[in-house]
Coordinates of N, CA and C and ligand atoms in Angstrom, one line a residue:
M21 N 9.8 -33.0 86.5 CA 10.1 -33.6 85.4 C 10.1 -32.4 84.4
D22 N 11.4 -31.9 83.9 CA 10.6 -30.7 82.8 C 10.7 -31.6 81.4
D23 N 10.0 -31.2 81.0 CA 10.0 -32.1 79.4 C 10.6 -31.1 78.1
K24 N 10.6 -30.2 78.6 CA 11.6 -29.0 78.2 C 12.9 -29.5 77.1
L25 N 13.2 -29.2 75.8 CA 14.9 -29.9 75.0 C 15.2 -28.2 75.4
S26 N 16.5 -29.2 75.3 CA 17.8 -27.8 75.7 C 18.2 -27.4 74.1
R27 N 18.3 -25.9 74.1 CA 19.0 -26.5 71.9 C 20.4 -27.6 72.6
R28 N 21.3 -28.0 73.4 CA 22.2 -28.6 73.3 C 21.2 -30.0 72.4
D29 N 20.5 -30.2 73.0 CA 19.3 -31.7 72.9 C 19.0 -32.0 71.4
V30 N 18.6 -30.7 72.0 CA 18.0 -30.8 69.6 C 19.2 -30.8 68.8
I31 N 20.2 -30.0 69.2 CA 21.7 -30.5 67.8 C 21.4 -32.0 68.1
Q32 N 22.6 -32.1 69.4 CA 22.6 -33.9 69.4 C 21.6 -34.8 68.5
K33 N 20.0 -34.5 69.1 CA 19.4 -35.0 68.3 C 18.9 -35.2 66.8
S34 N 19.2 -34.5 66.8 CA 19.4 -33.8 65.3 C 20.7 -34.4 64.1
A35 N 21.5 -34.2 65.3 CA 22.9 -35.2 64.4 C 22.7 -36.6 64.7
A36 N 22.0 -37.0 65.8 CA 21.6 -38.5 65.1 C 21.2 -39.0 64.2
L37 N 19.9 -37.9 64.1 CA 18.7 -38.3 63.3 C 19.6 -38.3 62.0
G38 N 20.6 -36.7 61.6 CA 21.0 -37.0 60.3 C 22.1 -38.3 60.1
A39 N 23.2 -38.8 61.2 CA 23.0 -40.0 60.2 C 22.6 -41.2 60.2
L40 N 21.3 -41.2 60.9 CA 20.2 -42.2 60.7 C 19.9 -42.3 59.0
A41 N 19.9 -41.3 58.7 CA 19.2 -40.7 57.4 C 20.5 -41.5 56.2
V42 N 21.7 -41.2 56.6 CA 22.7 -41.1 55.9 C 23.0 -42.9 56.1
F43 N 23.3 -43.3 56.7 CA 23.0 -45.1 56.6 C 22.1 -45.5 56.1
G44 N 20.9 -45.0 56.8 CA 19.1 -45.4 56.2 C 19.8 -45.8 54.1
A45 N 20.2 -44.4 53.6 CA 19.9 -44.2 52.5 C 21.3 -44.9 52.3
G46 N 22.1 -45.2 52.6 CA 23.4 -46.5 52.1 C 22.7 -47.6 51.6
A47 N 21.7 -47.6 52.7 CA 21.2 -49.4 52.6 C 20.3 -49.8 51.8
C48 N 19.6 -48.6 51.3 CA 18.6 -48.3 50.0 C 19.3 -49.0 48.9
N49 N 21.0 -48.0 48.7 CA 21.4 -47.8 47.7 C 22.5 -49.3 47.1
K50 N 21.4 -50.8 48.0 CA 21.9 -52.0 47.9 C 21.1 -51.7 45.8
P51 N 22.0 -52.7 45.0 CA 21.7 -53.3 44.1 C 20.4 -54.5 44.2
A52 N 19.4 -53.4 43.4 CA 18.5 -55.0 43.4 C 18.5 -56.1 42.9
A53 N 17.9 -57.1 43.1 CA 17.7 -58.5 42.9 C 17.6 -58.6 41.4
L54 N 18.5 -59.3 40.4 CA 18.4 -59.9 39.5 C 17.0 -60.4 39.3
V55 N 16.3 -59.9 38.2 CA 15.3 -60.6 38.1 C 15.4 -61.3 36.3
C56 N 15.1 -62.3 36.6 CA 16.0 -63.0 34.8 C 14.7 -63.4 34.3
T57 N 12.7 -63.4 34.5 CA 11.8 -63.9 34.5 C 11.0 -63.4 33.5
D58 N 11.5 -62.1 32.7 CA 10.4 -61.8 31.7 C 10.2 -62.2 29.9
T59 N 9.2 -62.9 30.0 CA 9.6 -64.0 28.9 C 8.7 -63.3 27.9
S60 N 7.6 -62.0 28.5 CA 6.8 -61.4 27.0 C 7.1 -61.6 25.8
S61 N 8.8 -61.1 25.1 CA 9.0 -60.9 24.3 C 8.9 -62.6 23.7
L62 N 9.0 -63.2 23.9 CA 9.2 -64.6 23.9 C 8.0 -65.0 22.9
A63 N 7.9 -65.9 21.8 CA 7.1 -66.5 21.0 C 6.6 -67.5 21.8
P64 N 5.5 -68.1 21.8 CA 5.2 -69.2 22.7 C 5.7 -70.5 22.5
A65 N 6.3 -70.7 21.2 CA 7.5 -72.2 21.5 C 8.2 -72.4 22.3
D66 N 9.0 -71.0 22.3 CA 10.2 -70.4 23.3 C 9.9 -70.7 25.0
V67 N 8.6 -70.3 24.9 CA 7.7 -70.3 26.3 C 8.3 -71.8 26.7
Q68 N 7.5 -72.5 25.5 CA 7.5 -74.1 26.0 C 8.4 -74.9 26.3
V69 N 9.7 -74.2 25.9 CA 11.1 -74.8 26.0 C 11.0 -74.6 27.2
R70 N 11.0 -73.0 27.7 CA 11.8 -72.8 28.6 C 11.1 -73.2 30.1
T71 N 9.8 -74.0 29.9 CA 9.0 -74.2 30.9 C 9.9 -75.7 31.4
A72 N 9.7 -76.3 29.5 CA 10.1 -77.9 29.7 C 11.6 -78.5 30.5
L73 N 12.2 -77.4 29.9 CA 13.8 -77.6 30.2 C 13.8 -76.9 32.0
A74 N 12.3 -76.6 32.7 CA 12.7 -75.9 33.8 C 13.5 -75.3 34.4
Y75 N 14.0 -74.0 33.8 CA 14.6 -72.8 34.0 C 14.0 -72.0 34.7
V76 N 15.1 -71.9 36.1 CA 14.8 -71.3 37.5 C 15.7 -70.3 37.4
D77 N 15.3 -69.1 38.5 CA 16.6 -67.8 38.6 C 17.5 -68.3 39.5
I78 N 16.8 -68.8 40.3 CA 17.4 -69.4 41.1 C 18.3 -70.5 41.4
S79 N 19.5 -71.6 41.0 CA 19.4 -73.3 40.9 C 18.8 -73.4 42.5
T80 N 18.2 -74.6 42.2 CA 18.6 -75.1 43.4 C 19.8 -76.6 43.6
E81 N 20.8 -76.6 43.0 CA 21.2 -77.8 42.6 C 22.8 -76.9 42.7
A82 N 23.7 -77.7 44.0 CA 24.7 -77.2 44.5 C 26.1 -77.0 43.6
G83 N 26.1 -76.1 42.7 CA 27.8 -76.2 42.1 C 27.3 -76.0 40.6
K84 N 25.7 -75.7 40.0 CA 25.1 -76.3 39.0 C 24.6 -74.9 38.6
T85 N 25.2 -73.9 38.0 CA 24.5 -72.8 38.2 C 25.2 -72.0 36.2
C86 N 23.8 -71.9 35.8 CA 23.9 -70.7 34.4 C 25.4 -70.3 34.4
N87 N 25.7 -70.1 35.4 CA 27.0 -69.4 35.1 C 28.5 -70.3 34.8
G88 N 28.2 -71.9 35.4 CA 29.4 -72.3 35.3 C 28.7 -73.4 34.0
C89 N 28.2 -73.2 33.3 CA 27.5 -73.6 32.3 C 28.1 -73.6 30.8
Q90 N 27.9 -74.8 30.0 CA 28.4 -74.1 28.6 C 28.0 -73.3 27.7
Q91 N 26.1 -73.7 27.9 CA 25.5 -72.8 27.1 C 25.4 -71.3 27.3
F92 N 25.9 -71.1 28.2 CA 25.4 -69.8 29.2 C 26.2 -68.2 28.5
V93 N 25.9 -67.2 28.2 CA 26.0 -66.1 27.5 C 26.3 -65.2 28.5
P94 N 27.3 -64.5 29.4 CA 27.2 -63.3 30.2 C 27.1 -62.2 29.3
A95 N 26.0 -61.5 30.2 CA 25.3 -60.5 29.7 C 27.1 -59.3 29.8
P96 N 26.8 -58.4 28.6 CA 27.5 -56.9 28.1 C 27.6 -56.5 29.5
Q97 N 26.9 -56.2 30.4 CA 27.2 -55.4 31.6 C 26.6 -56.4 32.9
P98 N 27.5 -56.3 33.7 CA 27.4 -56.9 34.9 C 26.0 -56.6 35.8
G99 N 25.2 -57.0 36.1 CA 24.4 -56.9 37.1 C 23.1 -57.4 36.4
T100 N 23.5 -57.5 35.1 CA 22.5 -57.6 34.3 C 22.4 -59.4 33.7
C101 N 21.3 -59.5 33.1 CA 20.4 -61.2 32.7 C 21.2 -61.4 31.5
G102 N 21.9 -62.9 31.3 CA 22.7 -63.3 30.2 C 21.7 -63.8 29.2
T103 N 22.4 -64.7 28.7 CA 21.6 -65.8 27.6 C 22.3 -66.6 27.5
C104 N 21.1 -67.6 26.4 CA 21.8 -69.2 26.6 C 21.3 -69.4 25.3
K105 N 22.4 -70.1 25.1 CA 22.5 -71.0 23.3 C 20.9 -71.6 23.4
V106 N 20.6 -72.3 24.4 CA 19.8 -73.2 24.6 C 18.0 -72.7 24.6
V107 N 18.1 -72.3 25.6 CA 16.8 -71.4 26.5 C 17.1 -69.9 25.9
K108 N 15.6 -69.2 25.5 CA 15.9 -68.6 24.8 C 14.8 -67.3 26.4
G109 N 15.3 -65.9 26.4 CA 14.8 -65.2 27.1 C 16.4 -64.6 28.4
P110 N 15.9 -63.8 29.0 CA 16.8 -63.8 29.8 C 17.4 -64.6 31.0
I111 N 18.8 -64.9 31.1 CA 18.7 -65.8 32.1 C 19.8 -65.5 33.2
D112 N 19.5 -65.6 34.2 CA 20.5 -65.4 35.5 C 21.6 -66.0 35.6
P113 N 22.8 -65.5 35.9 CA 23.8 -66.2 35.9 C 23.8 -67.5 36.9
S114 N 22.8 -66.8 38.3 CA 22.5 -68.1 39.3 C 21.3 -68.9 38.8
G115 N 21.2 -69.1 37.5 CA 19.8 -69.7 37.1 C 20.0 -71.1 36.9
N116 N 19.6 -72.2 36.7 CA 19.7 -73.3 36.5 C 18.6 -74.0 35.4
C117 N 18.6 -75.1 34.2 CA 17.5 -76.0 33.8 C 18.1 -77.2 33.6
K118 N 17.7 -77.9 33.3 CA 17.6 -79.9 32.9 C 18.6 -80.0 32.7
S119 N 19.3 -78.9 31.2 CA 20.4 -78.8 30.2 C 21.5 -78.6 30.8
F120 N 22.0 -78.1 31.7 CA 23.2 -78.0 32.5 C 24.4 -78.7 32.1
V121 N 25.4 -78.0 31.1 CA 26.7 -78.5 31.0 C 27.5 -78.2 31.6
A122 N 28.5 -78.9 31.9 CA 29.3 -78.0 32.9 C 30.5 -77.7 31.9
K123 N 30.9 -76.4 33.0 CA 31.8 -75.4 31.2 C 33.0 -76.5 31.4
P124 N 34.3 -77.1 30.5 CA 35.3 -77.6 30.8 C 36.5 -76.9 32.0
T125 N 37.1 -77.9 32.6 CA 38.4 -77.7 33.6 C 39.3 -76.8 33.2
Ligands
SF4_30 FE1 21.8 -71.9 32.6 FE2 19.8 -74.5 31.4 FE3 21.0 -72.2 29.5 FE4 22.7 -74.0 30.6 S1 21.5 -74.4 29.7 S2 23.0 -71.3 31.1 S3 21.8 -74.7 32.9 S4 19.6 -72.2 30.9

């Protein structure tokens, strides 16, 4: 068996690797998941309220996300954390807490 690669083989394999690199890079350009859990700038009392109201970044209750709550203040830029009139600190639109109140329809 001849293990030598022909020039054609090298060019074809290089093209395949190039395409793989392009598609791989595209997959890496997905926006990072939103994380709104940094409470390092909050006063201890605000952290306590956040904890007492059981704020979570991802709601476990169907149809009850911060984005649908009257207290939610959306972020000025998409893909960033919003705020809340009740819970201090960064708020994920997909989050939830015990003070959820649905927006009027
Ligand atoms: Fe989210 Fe709770 Fe604030 Fe409503 S009150 S926006 S559910 S953190």
